[in-house]
């Protein structure tokens, strides 16, 4: 896992504070400050592991003194029933971090697992991209989980890629005007992508110098027509509500460079993962 940005550290700190508040009153009532114990993080279903360092960070923020030994690595496929990690330390700290750690881990493993399923289905026929349809504040983590699963990130935000969408085109009075404005602004060496809704828009985008054209909500026959029109002059991205169940007809079309899938991050299911305490001791 790459170095965590400060925004992720702040997110973890906020999440721990949100849950812990003024203190875990149940654990304070039932557990002594010297009580120690062991716990195990267990996968209850097959999944792709993602988020190990976030779990470590949660327990560090939730009281400290917890040692975590991972039996799983980022991107590894985990079978149901596997002990992903073994934890040991103060019982109050284990209880304080349990839910928050699982919330992060279940979500990140869910995105990575779904991404792996899309990569498998694509079988190298095209590149599967994510989108900006992420949980607010989770952008870096969601996109890390996508990469961990084997898919590819689209732009991170509005600052690192040009994507001229329908509203830009409407405001500028057409594709050609919008692309001319981008050229005047300066492309900074970045590719310029344009979203189109029909073949006429595709032709205009190509003639106006687009590097990538996003074919928004085209059906498979429309995609085939677009591939013939483009004739390799521009890279093509297919977009529009695609799921694992609806992907197959689009994968059968040669000439599609990318397929972008919002479902990777806006609809990934949290994986079933538990943390089980096994015994405690008073010291």
PDB file of C-alpha atoms in Angstrom:
ATOM      1  CA  UNK A   1       0.000   0.000   0.000  1.00  0.00           C
ATOM      2  CA  UNK A   2       1.456   3.416  -0.887  1.00  0.00           C
ATOM      3  CA  UNK A   3       2.024   6.152   1.675  1.00  0.00           C
ATOM      4  CA  UNK A   4      -1.255   7.326   3.119  1.00  0.00           C
ATOM      5  CA  UNK A   5      -2.185  10.944   2.424  1.00  0.00           C
ATOM      6  CA  UNK A   6      -2.960  13.200   5.354  1.00  0.00           C
ATOM      7  CA  UNK A   7      -6.626  13.192   4.345  1.00  0.00           C
ATOM      8  CA  UNK A   8      -6.850   9.460   5.105  1.00  0.00           C
ATOM      9  CA  UNK A   9      -5.239   9.890   8.520  1.00  0.00           C
ATOM     10  CA  UNK A  10      -7.775  12.614   9.290  1.00  0.00           C
ATOM     11  CA  UNK A  11     -10.610  10.386   8.105  1.00  0.00           C
ATOM     12  CA  UNK A  12      -9.512   7.558  10.393  1.00  0.00           C
ATOM     13  CA  UNK A  13      -9.148   9.928  13.321  1.00  0.00           C
ATOM     14  CA  UNK A  14     -12.623  11.355  12.683  1.00  0.00           C
ATOM     15  CA  UNK A  15     -14.133   7.858  12.409  1.00  0.00           C
ATOM     16  CA  UNK A  16     -12.603   6.730  15.704  1.00  0.00           C
ATOM     17  CA  UNK A  17     -13.739   9.912  17.429  1.00  0.00           C
ATOM     18  CA  UNK A  18     -17.226   9.527  15.966  1.00  0.00           C
ATOM     19  CA  UNK A  19     -17.595   6.074  17.521  1.00  0.00           C
ATOM     20  CA  UNK A  20     -15.656   6.528  20.743  1.00  0.00           C
ATOM     21  CA  UNK A  21     -16.896   9.978  21.706  1.00  0.00           C
ATOM     22  CA  UNK A  22     -16.254  10.587  25.401  1.00  0.00           C
ATOM     23  CA  UNK A  23     -15.423   6.913  25.996  1.00  0.00           C
ATOM     24  CA  UNK A  24     -16.614   3.320  25.583  1.00  0.00           C
ATOM     25  CA  UNK A  25     -18.862   3.160  28.615  1.00  0.00           C
ATOM     26  CA  UNK A  26     -19.724  -0.527  28.187  1.00  0.00           C
ATOM     27  CA  UNK A  27     -16.073  -1.590  28.141  1.00  0.00           C
ATOM     28  CA  UNK A  28     -15.246   0.739  31.016  1.00  0.00           C
ATOM     29  CA  UNK A  29     -18.023  -0.928  33.011  1.00  0.00           C
ATOM     30  CA  UNK A  30     -17.072  -4.513  32.209  1.00  0.00           C
ATOM     31  CA  UNK A  31     -13.302  -4.493  31.645  1.00  0.00           C
ATOM     32  CA  UNK A  32     -10.455  -3.361  33.846  1.00  0.00           C
ATOM     33  CA  UNK A  33      -7.688  -1.105  32.500  1.00  0.00           C
ATOM     34  CA  UNK A  34      -5.176  -3.944  32.915  1.00  0.00           C
ATOM     35  CA  UNK A  35      -7.225  -6.625  31.152  1.00  0.00           C
ATOM     36  CA  UNK A  36      -5.547  -8.002  28.042  1.00  0.00           C
ATOM     37  CA  UNK A  37      -6.728 -10.409  25.413  1.00  0.00           C
ATOM     38  CA  UNK A  38      -6.442 -11.852  21.929  1.00  0.00           C
ATOM     39  CA  UNK A  39      -8.724 -11.346  18.949  1.00  0.00           C
ATOM     40  CA  UNK A  40      -8.909 -12.651  15.398  1.00  0.00           C
ATOM     41  CA  UNK A  41     -10.180 -10.994  12.233  1.00  0.00           C
ATOM     42  CA  UNK A  42     -11.949 -13.689  10.218  1.00  0.00           C
ATOM     43  CA  UNK A  43     -13.240 -13.668   6.638  1.00  0.00           C
ATOM     44  CA  UNK A  44     -16.760 -15.094   6.587  1.00  0.00           C
ATOM     45  CA  UNK A  45     -16.868 -15.295   2.795  1.00  0.00           C
ATOM     46  CA  UNK A  46     -14.332 -15.337  -0.063  1.00  0.00           C
ATOM     47  CA  UNK A  47     -12.890 -11.880  -0.672  1.00  0.00           C
ATOM     48  CA  UNK A  48      -9.940  -9.826  -1.873  1.00  0.00           C
ATOM     49  CA  UNK A  49      -7.982  -8.353   1.037  1.00  0.00           C
ATOM     50  CA  UNK A  50      -7.646  -4.578   1.152  1.00  0.00           C
ATOM     51  CA  UNK A  51      -7.110  -2.092   3.974  1.00  0.00           C
ATOM     52  CA  UNK A  52      -4.592  -3.720   6.315  1.00  0.00           C
ATOM     53  CA  UNK A  53      -2.770  -0.480   7.120  1.00  0.00           C
ATOM     54  CA  UNK A  54      -6.060   1.288   7.813  1.00  0.00           C
ATOM     55  CA  UNK A  55      -6.951  -1.334  10.418  1.00  0.00           C
ATOM     56  CA  UNK A  56      -3.526  -0.845  12.019  1.00  0.00           C
ATOM     57  CA  UNK A  57      -4.097   2.903  12.093  1.00  0.00           C
ATOM     58  CA  UNK A  58      -7.559   2.549  13.652  1.00  0.00           C
ATOM     59  CA  UNK A  59      -6.256   0.501  16.565  1.00  0.00           C
ATOM     60  CA  UNK A  60      -3.372   2.897  17.050  1.00  0.00           C
ATOM     61  CA  UNK A  61      -5.863   5.780  17.300  1.00  0.00           C
ATOM     62  CA  UNK A  62      -8.325   3.834  19.461  1.00  0.00           C
ATOM     63  CA  UNK A  63      -6.066   3.514  22.456  1.00  0.00           C
ATOM     64  CA  UNK A  64      -2.804   1.978  21.338  1.00  0.00           C
ATOM     65  CA  UNK A  65      -0.966  -1.011  22.675  1.00  0.00           C
ATOM     66  CA  UNK A  66      -2.520  -3.387  20.146  1.00  0.00           C
ATOM     67  CA  UNK A  67      -0.208  -5.588  18.113  1.00  0.00           C
ATOM     68  CA  UNK A  68      -1.628  -6.802  14.790  1.00  0.00           C
ATOM     69  CA  UNK A  69      -0.098  -9.721  12.912  1.00  0.00           C
ATOM     70  CA  UNK A  70      -1.499 -10.076   9.420  1.00  0.00           C
ATOM     71  CA  UNK A  71      -1.898 -13.436   7.723  1.00  0.00           C
ATOM     72  CA  UNK A  72      -3.199 -11.728   4.573  1.00  0.00           C
ATOM     73  CA  UNK A  73      -1.691  -9.169   2.225  1.00  0.00           C
ATOM     74  CA  UNK A  74      -3.161  -6.462   0.018  1.00  0.00           C
ATOM     75  CA  UNK A  75      -4.717  -7.939  -3.106  1.00  0.00           C
ATOM     76  CA  UNK A  76      -4.599 -11.529  -1.844  1.00  0.00           C
ATOM     77  CA  UNK A  77      -7.659 -13.685  -2.449  1.00  0.00           C
ATOM     78  CA  UNK A  78      -8.915 -14.958   0.900  1.00  0.00           C
ATOM     79  CA  UNK A  79     -11.115 -18.052   1.338  1.00  0.00           C
ATOM     80  CA  UNK A  80     -14.053 -18.145   3.717  1.00  0.00           C
ATOM     81  CA  UNK A  81     -13.013 -19.012   7.260  1.00  0.00           C
ATOM     82  CA  UNK A  82      -9.440 -17.753   6.997  1.00  0.00           C
ATOM     83  CA  UNK A  83      -8.000 -15.830   9.950  1.00  0.00           C
ATOM     84  CA  UNK A  84      -6.844 -12.657   8.264  1.00  0.00           C
ATOM     85  CA  UNK A  85      -5.154 -11.148  11.324  1.00  0.00           C
ATOM     86  CA  UNK A  86      -4.305 -11.914  14.947  1.00  0.00           C
ATOM     87  CA  UNK A  87      -4.496  -9.118  17.495  1.00  0.00           C
ATOM     88  CA  UNK A  88      -3.252  -8.895  21.070  1.00  0.00           C
ATOM     89  CA  UNK A  89      -3.347  -6.128  23.641  1.00  0.00           C
ATOM     90  CA  UNK A  90      -5.513  -4.197  26.099  1.00  0.00           C
ATOM     91  CA  UNK A  91      -9.109  -5.374  25.970  1.00  0.00           C
ATOM     92  CA  UNK A  92     -10.522  -1.869  26.163  1.00  0.00           C
ATOM     93  CA  UNK A  93      -8.497  -0.829  23.102  1.00  0.00           C
ATOM     94  CA  UNK A  94      -9.623  -3.941  21.201  1.00  0.00           C
ATOM     95  CA  UNK A  95     -13.244  -3.110  21.913  1.00  0.00           C
ATOM     96  CA  UNK A  96     -12.779   0.569  21.126  1.00  0.00           C
ATOM     97  CA  UNK A  97     -11.389  -0.101  17.661  1.00  0.00           C
ATOM     98  CA  UNK A  98     -13.412  -3.157  16.663  1.00  0.00           C
ATOM     99  CA  UNK A  99     -16.365  -1.618  14.806  1.00  0.00           C
ATOM    100  CA  UNK A 100     -14.458   1.194  13.136  1.00  0.00           C
ATOM    101  CA  UNK A 101     -11.716  -1.154  11.936  1.00  0.00           C
ATOM    102  CA  UNK A 102     -14.294  -3.539  10.494  1.00  0.00           C
ATOM    103  CA  UNK A 103     -16.206  -0.711   8.829  1.00  0.00           C
ATOM    104  CA  UNK A 104     -13.087   0.281   6.909  1.00  0.00           C
ATOM    105  CA  UNK A 105     -11.984  -3.275   6.173  1.00  0.00           C
ATOM    106  CA  UNK A 106     -15.378  -4.543   5.030  1.00  0.00           C
ATOM    107  CA  UNK A 107     -15.875  -1.611   2.662  1.00  0.00           C
ATOM    108  CA  UNK A 108     -12.369  -1.707   1.167  1.00  0.00           C
ATOM    109  CA  UNK A 109     -12.446  -5.481   0.698  1.00  0.00           C
ATOM    110  CA  UNK A 110     -15.859  -5.091  -0.922  1.00  0.00           C
ATOM    111  CA  UNK A 111     -14.595  -2.636  -3.532  1.00  0.00           C
ATOM    112  CA  UNK A 112     -11.475  -4.730  -4.183  1.00  0.00           C
ATOM    113  CA  UNK A 113     -13.510  -7.937  -4.497  1.00  0.00           C
ATOM    114  CA  UNK A 114     -15.971  -6.419  -6.962  1.00  0.00           C
ATOM    115  CA  UNK A 115     -13.092  -4.920  -8.954  1.00  0.00           C
ATOM    116  CA  UNK A 116     -11.428  -8.337  -9.166  1.00  0.00           C
ATOM    117  CA  UNK A 117     -14.683  -9.813 -10.508  1.00  0.00           C
ATOM    118  CA  UNK A 118     -14.812  -7.184 -13.272  1.00  0.00           C
ATOM    119  CA  UNK A 119     -11.175  -7.793 -14.210  1.00  0.00           C
ATOM    120  CA  UNK A 120     -11.827 -11.513 -14.456  1.00  0.00           C
ATOM    121  CA  UNK A 121     -14.839 -10.991 -16.664  1.00  0.00           C
ATOM    122  CA  UNK A 122     -12.995  -8.550 -18.935  1.00  0.00           C
ATOM    123  CA  UNK A 123     -10.154 -11.099 -19.371  1.00  0.00           C
ATOM    124  CA  UNK A 124      -7.824  -8.515 -20.868  1.00  0.00           C
ATOM    125  CA  UNK A 125     -10.232  -7.520 -23.655  1.00  0.00           C
ATOM    126  CA  UNK A 126     -10.483  -3.938 -22.377  1.00  0.00           C
ATOM    127  CA  UNK A 127      -9.429  -1.788 -19.413  1.00  0.00           C
ATOM    128  CA  UNK A 128     -11.997  -1.414 -16.627  1.00  0.00           C
ATOM    129  CA  UNK A 129     -12.005   2.099 -15.146  1.00  0.00           C
ATOM    130  CA  UNK A 130     -13.624   3.469 -12.013  1.00  0.00           C
ATOM    131  CA  UNK A 131     -15.317   6.866 -11.665  1.00  0.00           C
ATOM    132  CA  UNK A 132     -15.622   9.746  -9.207  1.00  0.00           C
ATOM    133  CA  UNK A 133     -18.769   8.156  -7.744  1.00  0.00           C
ATOM    134  CA  UNK A 134     -17.116   7.543  -4.390  1.00  0.00           C
ATOM    135  CA  UNK A 135     -18.154   8.108  -0.785  1.00  0.00           C
ATOM    136  CA  UNK A 136     -17.278  11.733   0.092  1.00  0.00           C
ATOM    137  CA  UNK A 137     -13.997  11.757   1.973  1.00  0.00           C
ATOM    138  CA  UNK A 138     -13.192   8.219   0.812  1.00  0.00           C
ATOM    139  CA  UNK A 139     -11.901   9.068  -2.690  1.00  0.00           C
ATOM    140  CA  UNK A 140      -8.311   7.956  -2.091  1.00  0.00           C
ATOM    141  CA  UNK A 141      -9.333   4.795  -0.253  1.00  0.00           C
ATOM    142  CA  UNK A 142     -12.021   3.793  -2.750  1.00  0.00           C
ATOM    143  CA  UNK A 143      -9.641   4.243  -5.651  1.00  0.00           C
ATOM    144  CA  UNK A 144      -6.884   2.368  -3.841  1.00  0.00           C
ATOM    145  CA  UNK A 145      -9.292  -0.542  -3.375  1.00  0.00           C
ATOM    146  CA  UNK A 146     -10.146  -0.449  -7.093  1.00  0.00           C
ATOM    147  CA  UNK A 147      -6.449  -0.741  -7.967  1.00  0.00           C
ATOM    148  CA  UNK A 148      -5.971  -3.480  -5.398  1.00  0.00           C
ATOM    149  CA  UNK A 149      -8.711  -5.464  -7.127  1.00  0.00           C
ATOM    150  CA  UNK A 150      -6.953  -5.022 -10.471  1.00  0.00           C
ATOM    151  CA  UNK A 151      -8.999  -2.312 -12.184  1.00  0.00           C
ATOM    152  CA  UNK A 152      -7.655   1.082 -13.256  1.00  0.00           C
ATOM    153  CA  UNK A 153      -8.367   4.535 -11.870  1.00  0.00           C
ATOM    154  CA  UNK A 154      -9.941   7.212 -14.021  1.00  0.00           C
ATOM    155  CA  UNK A 155      -9.069  10.762 -12.943  1.00  0.00           C
ATOM    156  CA  UNK A 156      -8.804  11.290  -9.192  1.00  0.00           C
ATOM    157  CA  UNK A 157     -10.739  14.544  -9.247  1.00  0.00           C
ATOM    158  CA  UNK A 158     -11.496  17.621 -11.305  1.00  0.00           C
ATOM    159  CA  UNK A 159      -7.877  18.730 -11.180  1.00  0.00           C
ATOM    160  CA  UNK A 160      -5.948  15.905 -12.863  1.00  0.00           C
ATOM    161  CA  UNK A 161      -7.793  15.216 -16.101  1.00  0.00           C
ATOM    162  CA  UNK A 162      -9.864  16.984 -18.741  1.00  0.00           C
ATOM    163  CA  UNK A 163     -13.330  15.520 -19.257  1.00  0.00           C
ATOM    164  CA  UNK A 164     -15.607  17.740 -21.331  1.00  0.00           C
ATOM    165  CA  UNK A 165     -19.105  16.586 -20.405  1.00  0.00           C
ATOM    166  CA  UNK A 166     -22.552  17.370 -21.779  1.00  0.00           C
ATOM    167  CA  UNK A 167     -23.024  20.390 -19.524  1.00  0.00           C
ATOM    168  CA  UNK A 168     -19.669  21.863 -20.577  1.00  0.00           C
ATOM    169  CA  UNK A 169     -20.681  21.356 -24.214  1.00  0.00           C
ATOM    170  CA  UNK A 170     -24.079  22.961 -23.661  1.00  0.00           C
ATOM    171  CA  UNK A 171     -22.523  25.947 -21.894  1.00  0.00           C
ATOM    172  CA  UNK A 172     -19.904  26.434 -24.618  1.00  0.00           C
ATOM    173  CA  UNK A 173     -22.292  26.015 -27.529  1.00  0.00           C
ATOM    174  CA  UNK A 174     -20.880  22.766 -28.896  1.00  0.00           C
ATOM    175  CA  UNK A 175     -18.025  20.283 -28.821  1.00  0.00           C
ATOM    176  CA  UNK A 176     -15.786  22.322 -31.100  1.00  0.00           C
ATOM    177  CA  UNK A 177     -16.107  25.469 -28.994  1.00  0.00           C
ATOM    178  CA  UNK A 178     -15.485  23.526 -25.777  1.00  0.00           C
ATOM    179  CA  UNK A 179     -12.319  21.893 -27.123  1.00  0.00           C
ATOM    180  CA  UNK A 180     -11.045  25.204 -28.476  1.00  0.00           C
ATOM    181  CA  UNK A 181     -11.471  26.653 -24.978  1.00  0.00           C
ATOM    182  CA  UNK A 182      -9.473  23.773 -23.516  1.00  0.00           C
ATOM    183  CA  UNK A 183      -6.655  24.352 -26.006  1.00  0.00           C
ATOM    184  CA  UNK A 184      -6.576  28.041 -25.154  1.00  0.00           C
ATOM    185  CA  UNK A 185      -6.470  27.194 -21.459  1.00  0.00           C
ATOM    186  CA  UNK A 186      -3.623  24.720 -22.018  1.00  0.00           C
ATOM    187  CA  UNK A 187      -3.782  20.950 -21.746  1.00  0.00           C
ATOM    188  CA  UNK A 188      -0.742  20.634 -19.402  1.00  0.00           C
ATOM    189  CA  UNK A 189       0.240  17.501 -21.278  1.00  0.00           C
ATOM    190  CA  UNK A 190      -2.934  15.718 -20.197  1.00  0.00           C
ATOM    191  CA  UNK A 191      -5.220  13.873 -22.626  1.00  0.00           C
ATOM    192  CA  UNK A 192      -8.524  15.577 -23.374  1.00  0.00           C
ATOM    193  CA  UNK A 193     -11.641  13.429 -23.155  1.00  0.00           C
ATOM    194  CA  UNK A 194     -15.067  14.377 -24.471  1.00  0.00           C
ATOM    195  CA  UNK A 195     -18.416  12.822 -23.582  1.00  0.00           C
ATOM    196  CA  UNK A 196     -20.814  12.327 -26.500  1.00  0.00           C
ATOM    197  CA  UNK A 197     -24.304  10.935 -26.826  1.00  0.00           C
ATOM    198  CA  UNK A 198     -24.494  10.120 -30.552  1.00  0.00           C
ATOM    199  CA  UNK A 199     -22.390   9.471 -33.656  1.00  0.00           C
ATOM    200  CA  UNK A 200     -22.631  13.075 -34.764  1.00  0.00           C
ATOM    201  CA  UNK A 201     -21.027  14.125 -31.491  1.00  0.00           C
ATOM    202  CA  UNK A 202     -18.335  11.473 -31.960  1.00  0.00           C
ATOM    203  CA  UNK A 203     -17.459  12.819 -35.420  1.00  0.00           C
ATOM    204  CA  UNK A 204     -17.293  16.376 -34.096  1.00  0.00           C
ATOM    205  CA  UNK A 205     -15.105  15.332 -31.158  1.00  0.00           C
ATOM    206  CA  UNK A 206     -12.667  13.523 -33.473  1.00  0.00           C
ATOM    207  CA  UNK A 207     -12.537  16.420 -35.934  1.00  0.00           C
ATOM    208  CA  UNK A 208     -11.950  18.830 -33.055  1.00  0.00           C
ATOM    209  CA  UNK A 209      -8.922  16.923 -31.762  1.00  0.00           C
ATOM    210  CA  UNK A 210     -10.201  14.929 -28.772  1.00  0.00           C
ATOM    211  CA  UNK A 211      -7.826  12.254 -27.468  1.00  0.00           C
ATOM    212  CA  UNK A 212     -10.511  10.066 -25.883  1.00  0.00           C
ATOM    213  CA  UNK A 213     -14.248   9.966 -26.511  1.00  0.00           C
ATOM    214  CA  UNK A 214     -16.659   8.682 -23.876  1.00  0.00           C
ATOM    215  CA  UNK A 215     -19.663   6.995 -25.471  1.00  0.00           C
ATOM    216  CA  UNK A 216     -22.351   7.683 -22.908  1.00  0.00           C
ATOM    217  CA  UNK A 217     -25.268   5.242 -22.697  1.00  0.00           C
ATOM    218  CA  UNK A 218     -24.711   3.753 -26.160  1.00  0.00           C
ATOM    219  CA  UNK A 219     -26.224   0.305 -26.706  1.00  0.00           C
ATOM    220  CA  UNK A 220     -23.984  -2.458 -28.126  1.00  0.00           C
ATOM    221  CA  UNK A 221     -25.046  -1.809 -31.716  1.00  0.00           C
ATOM    222  CA  UNK A 222     -24.339   1.902 -31.238  1.00  0.00           C
ATOM    223  CA  UNK A 223     -20.898   1.029 -29.891  1.00  0.00           C
ATOM    224  CA  UNK A 224     -20.180  -1.064 -32.995  1.00  0.00           C
ATOM    225  CA  UNK A 225     -21.178   1.851 -35.191  1.00  0.00           C
ATOM    226  CA  UNK A 226     -18.956   4.162 -33.137  1.00  0.00           C
ATOM    227  CA  UNK A 227     -15.969   1.838 -33.526  1.00  0.00           C
ATOM    228  CA  UNK A 228     -16.460   1.899 -37.310  1.00  0.00           C
ATOM    229  CA  UNK A 229     -16.739   5.701 -37.344  1.00  0.00           C
ATOM    230  CA  UNK A 230     -13.682   6.177 -35.130  1.00  0.00           C
ATOM    231  CA  UNK A 231     -11.550   3.779 -37.201  1.00  0.00           C
ATOM    232  CA  UNK A 232      -8.773   3.942 -34.630  1.00  0.00           C
ATOM    233  CA  UNK A 233      -8.442   7.741 -34.794  1.00  0.00           C
ATOM    234  CA  UNK A 234      -9.347   8.184 -31.131  1.00  0.00           C
ATOM    235  CA  UNK A 235      -9.514   6.068 -28.007  1.00  0.00           C
ATOM    236  CA  UNK A 236     -13.030   5.025 -27.015  1.00  0.00           C
ATOM    237  CA  UNK A 237     -14.522   4.689 -23.542  1.00  0.00           C
ATOM    238  CA  UNK A 238     -17.894   3.073 -22.926  1.00  0.00           C
ATOM    239  CA  UNK A 239     -19.916   4.352 -19.978  1.00  0.00           C
ATOM    240  CA  UNK A 240     -23.436   4.207 -18.630  1.00  0.00           C
ATOM    241  CA  UNK A 241     -24.749   2.063 -15.770  1.00  0.00           C
ATOM    242  CA  UNK A 242     -22.830  -1.097 -16.627  1.00  0.00           C
ATOM    243  CA  UNK A 243     -22.810  -4.005 -14.175  1.00  0.00           C
ATOM    244  CA  UNK A 244     -21.316  -7.480 -14.086  1.00  0.00           C
ATOM    245  CA  UNK A 245     -24.606  -8.814 -15.424  1.00  0.00           C
ATOM    246  CA  UNK A 246     -24.795  -6.386 -18.369  1.00  0.00           C
ATOM    247  CA  UNK A 247     -21.109  -6.271 -19.323  1.00  0.00           C
ATOM    248  CA  UNK A 248     -20.841  -9.268 -21.670  1.00  0.00           C
ATOM    249  CA  UNK A 249     -22.283  -7.766 -24.898  1.00  0.00           C
ATOM    250  CA  UNK A 250     -19.874  -4.821 -24.650  1.00  0.00           C
ATOM    251  CA  UNK A 251     -16.860  -7.076 -24.100  1.00  0.00           C
ATOM    252  CA  UNK A 252     -17.600  -8.813 -27.390  1.00  0.00           C
ATOM    253  CA  UNK A 253     -16.950  -5.602 -29.349  1.00  0.00           C
ATOM    254  CA  UNK A 254     -13.394  -5.117 -30.627  1.00  0.00           C
ATOM    255  CA  UNK A 255     -12.104  -1.551 -30.595  1.00  0.00           C
ATOM    256  CA  UNK A 256     -13.266  -0.409 -27.139  1.00  0.00           C
ATOM    257  CA  UNK A 257     -10.285   0.824 -25.149  1.00  0.00           C
ATOM    258  CA  UNK A 258     -11.979   1.426 -21.795  1.00  0.00           C
ATOM    259  CA  UNK A 259     -15.181   0.623 -19.962  1.00  0.00           C
ATOM    260  CA  UNK A 260     -15.919   2.836 -16.960  1.00  0.00           C
ATOM    261  CA  UNK A 261     -18.027   1.398 -14.155  1.00  0.00           C
ATOM    262  CA  UNK A 262     -19.493   3.548 -11.391  1.00  0.00           C
ATOM    263  CA  UNK A 263     -20.735   0.430  -9.597  1.00  0.00           C
ATOM    264  CA  UNK A 264     -17.177  -0.371  -8.499  1.00  0.00           C
ATOM    265  CA  UNK A 265     -17.385   2.326  -5.849  1.00  0.00           C
ATOM    266  CA  UNK A 266     -20.982   3.495  -5.529  1.00  0.00           C
ATOM    267  CA  UNK A 267     -22.544   0.041  -5.088  1.00  0.00           C
ATOM    268  CA  UNK A 268     -19.868  -2.338  -3.819  1.00  0.00           C
ATOM    269  CA  UNK A 269     -21.214  -4.598  -1.066  1.00  0.00           C
ATOM    270  CA  UNK A 270     -19.397  -4.705   2.265  1.00  0.00           C
ATOM    271  CA  UNK A 271     -17.755  -8.083   2.823  1.00  0.00           C
ATOM    272  CA  UNK A 272     -18.710 -10.283   5.761  1.00  0.00           C
ATOM    273  CA  UNK A 273     -15.747 -10.031   8.136  1.00  0.00           C
ATOM    274  CA  UNK A 274     -15.815 -10.471  11.912  1.00  0.00           C
ATOM    275  CA  UNK A 275     -13.536  -9.773  14.845  1.00  0.00           C
ATOM    276  CA  UNK A 276     -13.671 -12.439  17.540  1.00  0.00           C
ATOM    277  CA  UNK A 277     -12.196 -12.098  21.013  1.00  0.00           C
ATOM    278  CA  UNK A 278     -10.866 -15.344  22.440  1.00  0.00           C
ATOM    279  CA  UNK A 279     -10.088 -15.103  26.096  1.00  0.00           C
ATOM    280  CA  UNK A 280      -8.692 -12.356  28.275  1.00  0.00           C
ATOM    281  CA  UNK A 281      -6.378 -12.083  31.226  1.00  0.00           C
ATOM    282  CA  UNK A 282      -5.933  -9.650  34.083  1.00  0.00           C
ATOM    283  CA  UNK A 283      -2.413  -8.352  34.687  1.00  0.00           C
TER     284      UNK A 283
END
